[in-house]
Coordinates of C-alpha atoms and ligand atoms in Angstrom, one line a residue:
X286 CA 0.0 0.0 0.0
X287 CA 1.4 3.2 -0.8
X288 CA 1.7 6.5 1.5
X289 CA 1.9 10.3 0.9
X290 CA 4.5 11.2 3.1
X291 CA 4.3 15.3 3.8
X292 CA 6.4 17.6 5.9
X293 CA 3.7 20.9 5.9
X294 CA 4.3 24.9 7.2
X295 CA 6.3 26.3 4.5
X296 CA 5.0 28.7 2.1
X297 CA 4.8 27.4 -1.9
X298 CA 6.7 29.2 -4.7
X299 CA 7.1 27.5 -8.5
X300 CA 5.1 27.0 -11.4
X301 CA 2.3 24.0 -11.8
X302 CA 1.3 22.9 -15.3
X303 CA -2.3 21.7 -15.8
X304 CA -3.1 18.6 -17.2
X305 CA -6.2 17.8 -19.6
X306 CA -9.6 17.8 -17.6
X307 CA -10.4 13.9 -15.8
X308 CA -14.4 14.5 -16.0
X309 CA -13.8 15.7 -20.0
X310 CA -11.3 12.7 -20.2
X311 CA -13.7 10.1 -18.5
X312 CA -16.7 10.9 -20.9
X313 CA -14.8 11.5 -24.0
X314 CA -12.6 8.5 -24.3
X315 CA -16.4 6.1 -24.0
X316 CA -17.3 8.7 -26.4
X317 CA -14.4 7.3 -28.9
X318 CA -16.2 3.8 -29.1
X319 CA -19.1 5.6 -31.4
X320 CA -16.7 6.9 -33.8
X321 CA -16.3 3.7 -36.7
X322 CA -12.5 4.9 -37.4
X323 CA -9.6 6.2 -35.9
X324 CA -9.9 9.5 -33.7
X325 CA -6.9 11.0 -32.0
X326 CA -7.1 12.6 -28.7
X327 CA -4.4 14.9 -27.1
X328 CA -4.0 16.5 -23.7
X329 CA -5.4 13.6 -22.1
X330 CA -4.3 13.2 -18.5
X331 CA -2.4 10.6 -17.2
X332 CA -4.5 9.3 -14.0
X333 CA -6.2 5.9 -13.2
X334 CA -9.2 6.6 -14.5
X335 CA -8.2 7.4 -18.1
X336 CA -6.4 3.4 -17.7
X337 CA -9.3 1.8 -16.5
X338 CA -11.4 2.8 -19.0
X339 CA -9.2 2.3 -21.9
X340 CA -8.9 -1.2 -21.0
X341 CA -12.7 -1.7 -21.2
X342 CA -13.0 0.2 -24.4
X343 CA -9.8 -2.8 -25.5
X344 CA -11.9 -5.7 -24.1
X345 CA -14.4 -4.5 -26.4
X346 CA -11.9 -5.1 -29.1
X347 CA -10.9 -0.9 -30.0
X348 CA -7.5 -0.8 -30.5
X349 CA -5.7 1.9 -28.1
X350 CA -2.2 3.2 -29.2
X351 CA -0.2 5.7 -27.5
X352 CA 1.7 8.6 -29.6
X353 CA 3.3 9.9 -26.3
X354 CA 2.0 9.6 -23.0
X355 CA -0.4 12.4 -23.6
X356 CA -2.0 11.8 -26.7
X357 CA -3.8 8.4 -27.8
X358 CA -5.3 6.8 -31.1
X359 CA -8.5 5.0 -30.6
X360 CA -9.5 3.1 -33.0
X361 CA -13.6 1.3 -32.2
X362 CA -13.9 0.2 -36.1
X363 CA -14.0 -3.4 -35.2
X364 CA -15.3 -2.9 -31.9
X365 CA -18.0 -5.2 -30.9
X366 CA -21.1 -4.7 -28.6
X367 CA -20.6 -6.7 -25.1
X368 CA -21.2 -6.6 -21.4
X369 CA -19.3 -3.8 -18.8
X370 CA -18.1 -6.1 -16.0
X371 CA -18.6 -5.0 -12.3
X372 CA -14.9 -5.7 -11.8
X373 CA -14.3 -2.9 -14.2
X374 CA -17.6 -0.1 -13.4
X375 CA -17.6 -0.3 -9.6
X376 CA -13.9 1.0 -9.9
X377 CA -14.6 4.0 -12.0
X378 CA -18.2 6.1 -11.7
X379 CA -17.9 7.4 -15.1
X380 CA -17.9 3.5 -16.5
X381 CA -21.8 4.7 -17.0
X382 CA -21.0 6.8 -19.8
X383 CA -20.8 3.4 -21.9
X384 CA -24.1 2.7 -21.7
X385 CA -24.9 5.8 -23.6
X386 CA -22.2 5.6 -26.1
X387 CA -22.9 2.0 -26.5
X388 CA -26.7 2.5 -27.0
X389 CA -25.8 5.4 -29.7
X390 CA -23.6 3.1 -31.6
X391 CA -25.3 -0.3 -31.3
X392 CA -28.9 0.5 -30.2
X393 CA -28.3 -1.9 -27.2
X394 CA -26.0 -1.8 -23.8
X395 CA -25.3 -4.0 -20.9
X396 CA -23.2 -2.2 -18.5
X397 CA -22.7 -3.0 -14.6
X398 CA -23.8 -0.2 -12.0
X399 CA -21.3 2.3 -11.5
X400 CA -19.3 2.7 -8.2
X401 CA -16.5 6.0 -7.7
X402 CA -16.5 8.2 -4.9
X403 CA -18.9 7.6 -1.9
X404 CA -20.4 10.4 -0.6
X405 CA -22.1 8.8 2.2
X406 CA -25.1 9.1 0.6
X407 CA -26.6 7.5 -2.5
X408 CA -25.3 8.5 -6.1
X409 CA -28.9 7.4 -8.5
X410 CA -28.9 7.2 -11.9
X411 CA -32.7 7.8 -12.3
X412 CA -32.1 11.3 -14.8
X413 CA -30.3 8.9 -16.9
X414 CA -32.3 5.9 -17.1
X415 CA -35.0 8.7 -17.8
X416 CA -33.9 10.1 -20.7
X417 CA -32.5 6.8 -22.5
X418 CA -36.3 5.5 -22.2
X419 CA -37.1 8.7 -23.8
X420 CA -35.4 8.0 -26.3
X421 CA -37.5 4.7 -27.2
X422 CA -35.1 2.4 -25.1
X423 CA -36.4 -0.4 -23.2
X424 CA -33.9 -0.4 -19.5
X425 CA -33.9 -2.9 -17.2
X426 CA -32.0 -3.1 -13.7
X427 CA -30.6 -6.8 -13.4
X428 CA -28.5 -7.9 -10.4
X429 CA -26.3 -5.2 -10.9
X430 CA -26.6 -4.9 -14.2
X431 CA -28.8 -1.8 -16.8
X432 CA -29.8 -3.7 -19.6
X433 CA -30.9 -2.0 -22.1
X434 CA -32.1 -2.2 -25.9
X435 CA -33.6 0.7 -28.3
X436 CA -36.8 -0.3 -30.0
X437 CA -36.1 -0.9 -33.4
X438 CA -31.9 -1.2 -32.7
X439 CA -31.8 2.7 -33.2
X440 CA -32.3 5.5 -30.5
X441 CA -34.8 7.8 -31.5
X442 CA -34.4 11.4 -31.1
X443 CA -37.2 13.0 -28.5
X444 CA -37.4 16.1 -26.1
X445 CA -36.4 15.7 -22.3
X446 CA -36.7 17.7 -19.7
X447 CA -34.3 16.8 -16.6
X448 CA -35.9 16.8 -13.6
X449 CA -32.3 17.7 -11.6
X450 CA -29.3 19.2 -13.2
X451 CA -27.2 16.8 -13.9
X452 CA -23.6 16.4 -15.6
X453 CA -24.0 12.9 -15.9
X454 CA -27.2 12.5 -17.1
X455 CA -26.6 15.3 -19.7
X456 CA -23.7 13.9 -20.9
X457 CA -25.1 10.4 -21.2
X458 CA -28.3 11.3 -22.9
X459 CA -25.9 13.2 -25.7
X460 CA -23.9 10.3 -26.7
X461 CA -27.1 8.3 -27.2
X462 CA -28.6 10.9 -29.0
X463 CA -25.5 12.2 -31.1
X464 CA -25.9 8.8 -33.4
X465 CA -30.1 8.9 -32.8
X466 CA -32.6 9.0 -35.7
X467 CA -34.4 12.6 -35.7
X468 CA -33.3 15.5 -33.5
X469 CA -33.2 15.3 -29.5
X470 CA -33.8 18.5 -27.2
X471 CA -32.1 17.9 -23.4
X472 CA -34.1 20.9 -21.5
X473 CA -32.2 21.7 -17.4
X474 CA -29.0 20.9 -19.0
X475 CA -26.3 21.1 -16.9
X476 CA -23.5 23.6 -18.6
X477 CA -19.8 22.6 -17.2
X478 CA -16.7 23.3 -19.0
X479 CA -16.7 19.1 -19.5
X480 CA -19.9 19.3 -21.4
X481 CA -19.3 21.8 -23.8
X482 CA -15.7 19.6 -24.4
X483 CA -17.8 16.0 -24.9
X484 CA -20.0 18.4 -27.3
X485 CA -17.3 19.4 -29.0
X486 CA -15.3 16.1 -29.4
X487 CA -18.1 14.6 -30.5
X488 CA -19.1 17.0 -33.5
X489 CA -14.8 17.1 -34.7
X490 CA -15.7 13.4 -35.5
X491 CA -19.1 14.4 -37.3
X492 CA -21.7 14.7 -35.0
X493 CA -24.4 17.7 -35.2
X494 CA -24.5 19.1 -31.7
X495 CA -25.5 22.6 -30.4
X496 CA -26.2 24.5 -27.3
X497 CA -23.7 22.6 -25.2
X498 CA -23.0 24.9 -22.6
X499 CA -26.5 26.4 -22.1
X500 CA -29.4 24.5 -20.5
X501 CA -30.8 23.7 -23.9
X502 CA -28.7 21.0 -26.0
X503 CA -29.8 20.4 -29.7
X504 CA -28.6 16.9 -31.1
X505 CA -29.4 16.1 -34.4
X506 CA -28.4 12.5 -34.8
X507 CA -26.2 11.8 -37.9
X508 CA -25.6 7.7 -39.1
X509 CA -21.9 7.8 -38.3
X510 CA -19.0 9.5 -36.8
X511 CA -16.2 8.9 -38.6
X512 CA -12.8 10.3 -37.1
X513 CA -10.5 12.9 -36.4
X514 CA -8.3 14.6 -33.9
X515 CA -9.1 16.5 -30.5
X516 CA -7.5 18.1 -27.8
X517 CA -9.1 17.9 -23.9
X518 CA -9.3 21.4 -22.4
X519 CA -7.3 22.2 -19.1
X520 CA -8.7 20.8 -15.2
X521 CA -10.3 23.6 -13.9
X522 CA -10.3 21.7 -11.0
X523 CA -7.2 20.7 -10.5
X524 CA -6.0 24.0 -11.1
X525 CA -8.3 25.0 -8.3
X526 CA -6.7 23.2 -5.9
X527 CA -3.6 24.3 -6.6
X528 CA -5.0 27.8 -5.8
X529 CA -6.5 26.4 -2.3
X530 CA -2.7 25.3 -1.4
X531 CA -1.6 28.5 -1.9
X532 CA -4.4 30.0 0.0
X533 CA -3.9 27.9 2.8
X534 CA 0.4 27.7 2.6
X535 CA 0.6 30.8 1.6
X536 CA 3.6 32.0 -1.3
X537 CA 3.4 32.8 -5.3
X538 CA 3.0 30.4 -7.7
X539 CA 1.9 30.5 -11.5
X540 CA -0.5 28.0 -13.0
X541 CA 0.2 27.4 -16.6
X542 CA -2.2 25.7 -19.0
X543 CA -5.8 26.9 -18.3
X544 CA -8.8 28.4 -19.4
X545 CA -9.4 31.7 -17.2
X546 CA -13.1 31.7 -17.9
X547 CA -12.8 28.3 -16.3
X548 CA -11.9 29.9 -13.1
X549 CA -13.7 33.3 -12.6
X550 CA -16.3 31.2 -10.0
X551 CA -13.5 30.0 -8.3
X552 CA -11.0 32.9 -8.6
X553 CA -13.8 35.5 -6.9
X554 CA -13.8 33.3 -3.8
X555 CA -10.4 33.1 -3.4
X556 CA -10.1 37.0 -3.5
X557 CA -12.2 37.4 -1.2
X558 CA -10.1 35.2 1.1
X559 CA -7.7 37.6 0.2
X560 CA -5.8 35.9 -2.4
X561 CA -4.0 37.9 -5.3
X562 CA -5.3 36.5 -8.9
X563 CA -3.2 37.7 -11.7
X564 CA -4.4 36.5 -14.9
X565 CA -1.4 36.3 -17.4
X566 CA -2.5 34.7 -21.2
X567 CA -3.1 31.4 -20.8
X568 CA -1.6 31.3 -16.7
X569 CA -2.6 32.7 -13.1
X570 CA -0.2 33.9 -10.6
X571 CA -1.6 33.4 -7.5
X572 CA -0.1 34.5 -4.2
X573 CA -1.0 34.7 -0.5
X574 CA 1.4 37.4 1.4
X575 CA -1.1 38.5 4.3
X576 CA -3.9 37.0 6.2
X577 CA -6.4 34.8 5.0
X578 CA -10.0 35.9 5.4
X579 CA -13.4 33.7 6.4
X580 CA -16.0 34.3 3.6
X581 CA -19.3 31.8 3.0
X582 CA -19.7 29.4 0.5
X583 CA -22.6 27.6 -1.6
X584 CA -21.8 25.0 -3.9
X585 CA -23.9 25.5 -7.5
X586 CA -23.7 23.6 -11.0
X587 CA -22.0 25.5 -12.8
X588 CA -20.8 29.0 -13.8
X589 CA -21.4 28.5 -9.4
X590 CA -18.9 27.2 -7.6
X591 CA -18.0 23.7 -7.8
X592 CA -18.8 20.8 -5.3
X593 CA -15.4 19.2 -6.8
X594 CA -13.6 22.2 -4.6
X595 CA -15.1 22.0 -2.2
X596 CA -12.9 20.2 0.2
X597 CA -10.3 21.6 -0.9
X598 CA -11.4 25.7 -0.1
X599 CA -13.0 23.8 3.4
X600 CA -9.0 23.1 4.1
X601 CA -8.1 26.6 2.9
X602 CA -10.8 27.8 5.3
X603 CA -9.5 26.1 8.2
X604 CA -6.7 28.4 8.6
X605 CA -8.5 31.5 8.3
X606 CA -9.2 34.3 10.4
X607 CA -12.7 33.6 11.4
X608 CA -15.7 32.0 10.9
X609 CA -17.0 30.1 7.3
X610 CA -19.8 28.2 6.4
X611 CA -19.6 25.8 3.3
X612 CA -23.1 24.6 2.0
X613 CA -23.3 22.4 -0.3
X614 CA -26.3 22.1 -2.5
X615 CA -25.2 19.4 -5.3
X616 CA -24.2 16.5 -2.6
X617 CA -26.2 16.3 0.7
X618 CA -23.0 14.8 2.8
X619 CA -20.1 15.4 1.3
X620 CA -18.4 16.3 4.7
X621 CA -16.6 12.9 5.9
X622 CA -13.2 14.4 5.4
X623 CA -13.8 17.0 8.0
X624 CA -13.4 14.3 10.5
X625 CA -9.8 13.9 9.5
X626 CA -9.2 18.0 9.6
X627 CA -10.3 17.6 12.9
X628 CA -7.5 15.3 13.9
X629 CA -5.1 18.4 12.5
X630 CA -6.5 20.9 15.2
X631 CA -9.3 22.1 12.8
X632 CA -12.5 23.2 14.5
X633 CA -15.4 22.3 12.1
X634 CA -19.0 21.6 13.1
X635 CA -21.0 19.7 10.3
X636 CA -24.5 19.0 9.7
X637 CA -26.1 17.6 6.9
X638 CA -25.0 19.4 3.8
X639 CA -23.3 22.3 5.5
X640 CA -20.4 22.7 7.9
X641 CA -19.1 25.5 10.0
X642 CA -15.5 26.2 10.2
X643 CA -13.6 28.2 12.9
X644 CA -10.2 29.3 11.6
X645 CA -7.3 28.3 13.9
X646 CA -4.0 29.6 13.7
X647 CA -2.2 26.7 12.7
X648 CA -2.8 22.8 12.0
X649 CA -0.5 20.3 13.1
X650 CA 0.6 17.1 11.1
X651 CA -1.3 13.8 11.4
X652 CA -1.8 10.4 10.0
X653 CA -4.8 10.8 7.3
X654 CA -7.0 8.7 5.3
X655 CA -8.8 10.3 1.6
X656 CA -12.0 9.1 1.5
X657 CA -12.6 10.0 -1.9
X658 CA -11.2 11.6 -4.8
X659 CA -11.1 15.7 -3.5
X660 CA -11.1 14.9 -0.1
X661 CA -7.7 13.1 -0.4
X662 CA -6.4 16.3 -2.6
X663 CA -8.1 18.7 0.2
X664 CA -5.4 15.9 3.2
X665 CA -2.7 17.4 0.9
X666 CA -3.5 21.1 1.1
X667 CA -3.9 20.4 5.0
X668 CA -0.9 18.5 5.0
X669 CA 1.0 21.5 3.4
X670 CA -0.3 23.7 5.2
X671 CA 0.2 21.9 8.7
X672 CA 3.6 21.9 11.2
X673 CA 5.2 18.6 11.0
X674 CA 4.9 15.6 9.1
X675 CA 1.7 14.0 7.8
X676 CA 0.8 10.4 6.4
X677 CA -1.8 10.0 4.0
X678 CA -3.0 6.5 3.0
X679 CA -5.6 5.2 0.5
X680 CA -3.5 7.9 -2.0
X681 CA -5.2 5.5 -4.9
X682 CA -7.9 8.1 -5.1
X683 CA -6.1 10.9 -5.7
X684 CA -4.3 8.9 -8.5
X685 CA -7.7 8.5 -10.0
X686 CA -7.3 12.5 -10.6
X687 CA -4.6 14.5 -10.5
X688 CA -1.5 13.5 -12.6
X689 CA 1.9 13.4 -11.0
X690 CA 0.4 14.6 -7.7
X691 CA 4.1 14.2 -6.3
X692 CA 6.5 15.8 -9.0
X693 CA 3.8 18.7 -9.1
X694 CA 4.0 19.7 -5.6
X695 CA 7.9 19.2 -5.5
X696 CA 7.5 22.2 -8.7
X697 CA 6.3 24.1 -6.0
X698 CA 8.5 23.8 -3.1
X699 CA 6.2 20.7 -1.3
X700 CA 8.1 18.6 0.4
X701 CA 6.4 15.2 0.0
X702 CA 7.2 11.5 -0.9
X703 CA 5.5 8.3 -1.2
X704 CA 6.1 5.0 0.8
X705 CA 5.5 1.4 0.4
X706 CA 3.8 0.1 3.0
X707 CA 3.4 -4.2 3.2
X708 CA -0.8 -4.8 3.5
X709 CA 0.1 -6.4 6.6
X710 CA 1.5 -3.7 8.4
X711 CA -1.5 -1.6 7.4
X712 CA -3.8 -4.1 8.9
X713 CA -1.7 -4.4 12.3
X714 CA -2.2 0.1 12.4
X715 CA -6.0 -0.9 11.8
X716 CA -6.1 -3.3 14.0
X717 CA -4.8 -1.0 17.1
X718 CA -7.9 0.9 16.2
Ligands
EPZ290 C1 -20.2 14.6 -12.0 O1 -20.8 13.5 -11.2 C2 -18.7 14.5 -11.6 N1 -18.1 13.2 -12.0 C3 -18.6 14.8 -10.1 O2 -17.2 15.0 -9.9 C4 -19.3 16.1 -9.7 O3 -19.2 16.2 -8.3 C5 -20.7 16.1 -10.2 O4 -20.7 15.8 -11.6 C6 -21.3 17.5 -10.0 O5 -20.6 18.5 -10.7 C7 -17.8 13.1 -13.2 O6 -17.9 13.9 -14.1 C8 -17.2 11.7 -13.5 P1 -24.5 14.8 -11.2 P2 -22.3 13.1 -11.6 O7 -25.2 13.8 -12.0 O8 -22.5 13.2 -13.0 C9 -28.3 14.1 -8.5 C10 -15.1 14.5 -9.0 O9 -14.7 14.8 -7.9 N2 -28.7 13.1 -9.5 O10 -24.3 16.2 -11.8 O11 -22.5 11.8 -10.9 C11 -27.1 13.6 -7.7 O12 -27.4 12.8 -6.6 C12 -16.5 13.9 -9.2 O13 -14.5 14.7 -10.1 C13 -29.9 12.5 -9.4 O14 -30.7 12.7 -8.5 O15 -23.1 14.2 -10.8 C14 -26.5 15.0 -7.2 O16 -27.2 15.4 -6.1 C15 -17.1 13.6 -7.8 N3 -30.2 11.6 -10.4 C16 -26.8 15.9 -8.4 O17 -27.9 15.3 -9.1 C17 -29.4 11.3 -11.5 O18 -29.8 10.5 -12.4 C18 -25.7 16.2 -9.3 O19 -25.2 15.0 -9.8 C19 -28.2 12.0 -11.5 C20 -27.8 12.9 -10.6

């Protein structure tokens, strides 16, 4: 088992270069199985994710070639329709987004239930499974599996309205509408930088998609997509959390590679903590010389501000002066990791979907489990930002996100390294309770 070794409390100077987007990444590559030739992508970021489902896009029988370790060819012209094994969707949430791009390109999918991060709370599908029957496709829920088979073998275009706004279920009902017969209308779309990209991947090869971006998608389904090259935009993201370990360490550092429209919902906030934003082409320089301030936060779809930093501002918020309150309105307990904080001398009080956080004046080091994808990127910030040393196990979720977590923070002065640990020794800790 491997650890993130840390040794926090010094302030972060360097430069950090973003990496291609993992929610763009995760929908675009099942996106590639639609297109009957070779498509090329570029930017994509080197995580877990992007592995796992590469190698169930190559049990399908796509050929997957690597041009450098950014940039793949996919080619799906032989691929054949078959079943999504649990083994492979319970490791990776976004595993779902086959059943769309299966159903667009086959008319038919068989895809095991998805699994990723666990919120503590449930993670439906309904808005999904909504919109594919919709679109004239029979779904069934079978012990673990969605089964499901368009009437006729083709997806026929129709108008949806989602009853939540959902990324997800936006995206998915795109790909099975992108190769539909007739024209589909997804009303309450949800309008994050990831959707407008899948939109945009998916018309370079062919497709006829507009409004991506808006809350009103057009897709008029086309009989084939037949190739071409595309590169994935930057991580807003992960270039937000770069910003909260500044925030929290304090320093200068300039983020290269991203898209400042991206950022404007989270580059407000972090002025208002008192964070200097310099926007610089296609790079922020972002620096924290005096104190950091409390403000409040609500998370919102987006152009709001995004659920995905949320932990990772809640770590920035820990160390400021005064009181914050973090609501978040897209996941109703999404608030585990503060449990952790607390073992670092942060004073949070959480209920439900909000918690209350009392800036200290300093965290100290500590041993730390992620729970999840952003809360083990918000154990880093802390980490950083902490006197003394930190440990932070179950690291494999941050892997599923953030390329070169390690070589990144070392461009900016961290001081961190990881550790083998044998299984058994991490049993024997977890056994002494
Ligand atoms: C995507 O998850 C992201 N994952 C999440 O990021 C992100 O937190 C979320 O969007 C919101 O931005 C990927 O893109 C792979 P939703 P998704 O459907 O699509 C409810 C990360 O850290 N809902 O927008 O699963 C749902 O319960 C990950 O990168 C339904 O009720 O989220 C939630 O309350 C974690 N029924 C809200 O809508 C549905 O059918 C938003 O969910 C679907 C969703």
């Amino acid at each position: 088992m491997t650890k993130y070794i840390v040794e926090g409390g010094r302030p972060l100077f360097g430069e950090i270069h973003i990496s291609g987007a993992k929610n763009a990444a995760v929908a675009i590559i099942p996106a590639a199985l639609m297109v009957s030739g070779p498509c090329r992508i570029e930017n994509i970021p080197q995580i877990s994710d992007v592995a796992l489902l590469l190698g169930i896009l190559q049990d399908l029988g796509a050929k997957v070639r690597f041009m450098n370790p950014h940039a793949v060819e996919i080619d799906c012209s032989r691929l054949r329709n078959g079943r999504v094994p649990y083994e492979s969707a319970r490791r990776c949430r976004a595993s779902y987004y086959m059943l769309g791009a299966l159903l667009g390109r086959f008319g038919a999918a068989d895809v095991a239930l998805p699994g990723g991060c666990d919120f503590g709370g449930t993670r439906p599908i309904d808005q999904h499974l909504k919109g594919f029957r919709a679109l004239g496709v029979q779904v069934d829920t079978q012990s673990g599996f969605v089964i499901a088979e368009a009437a006729g073998g083709r997806v026929k275009g129709a108008n949806i309205f989602l009853d939540k706004v959902s990324v997800g279920a936006t995206i998915n009902i795109m790909l099975a509408a992108a190769l539909a017969d007739g024209m589909t209308v997804i009303e309450n779309a949800a309008k994050e930088p990831h959707i407008v990209d899948v939109a945009n991947f998916l018309n370079s090869m062919g497709a006829n998609i507009m409004g991506a971006g808006t809350d009103v998608i057009k897709v008029r389904g086309v009989d084939c997509l037949s190739g071409g090259s595309y590169s994935i935009i930057p991580d807003q993201i992960e270039a937000g959390t770069y910003m909260a370990a500044v925030a929290a360490c304090g320093g200068e550092i300039r983020i290269c590679n991203i898209i400042p429209k991206h950022m404007d919902c989270i580059s407000a906030k972090m002025t208002e903590m008192g964070v200097d934003i310099e926007e610089i082409d296609d790079s922020l320089l972002v620096s924290r010389i005096g104190p950091l301030q409390r403000t409040n936060i609500k998370t919102m779809p987006y152009p709001g501000f995004p659920t995905d930093m949320q932990p990772q501002i809640a770590a920035a918020l820990c160390l400021a002066n005064g009181t914050s309150v973090i609501t978040d309105s897209v996941w109703n307990s999404r608030f585990r990791y503060t449990d952790e904080f607390k073992r670092m001398g942060a004073q949070i009080q959480v209920n439900g979907n909000l918690a209350i956080i009392e800036g200290v004046e300093r965290l100290s080091g500590a041993q730390l489990e992620a729970c999840d994808l952003r809360a083990g990127a918000a154990m880093l910030i802390t980490a950083l930002a902490a006197q003394g040393i930190s440990e932070i196990s179950n690291v494999q979720y941050i892997e599923r996100g953030y390329e070169d977590v390690i070589g990144k923070i070392r461009s900016i002065g961290g001081s961190i390294r990881a550790l083998e640990f044998p299984e058994e020794e991490q049993l024997a800790v977890g056994n002494a309770g």
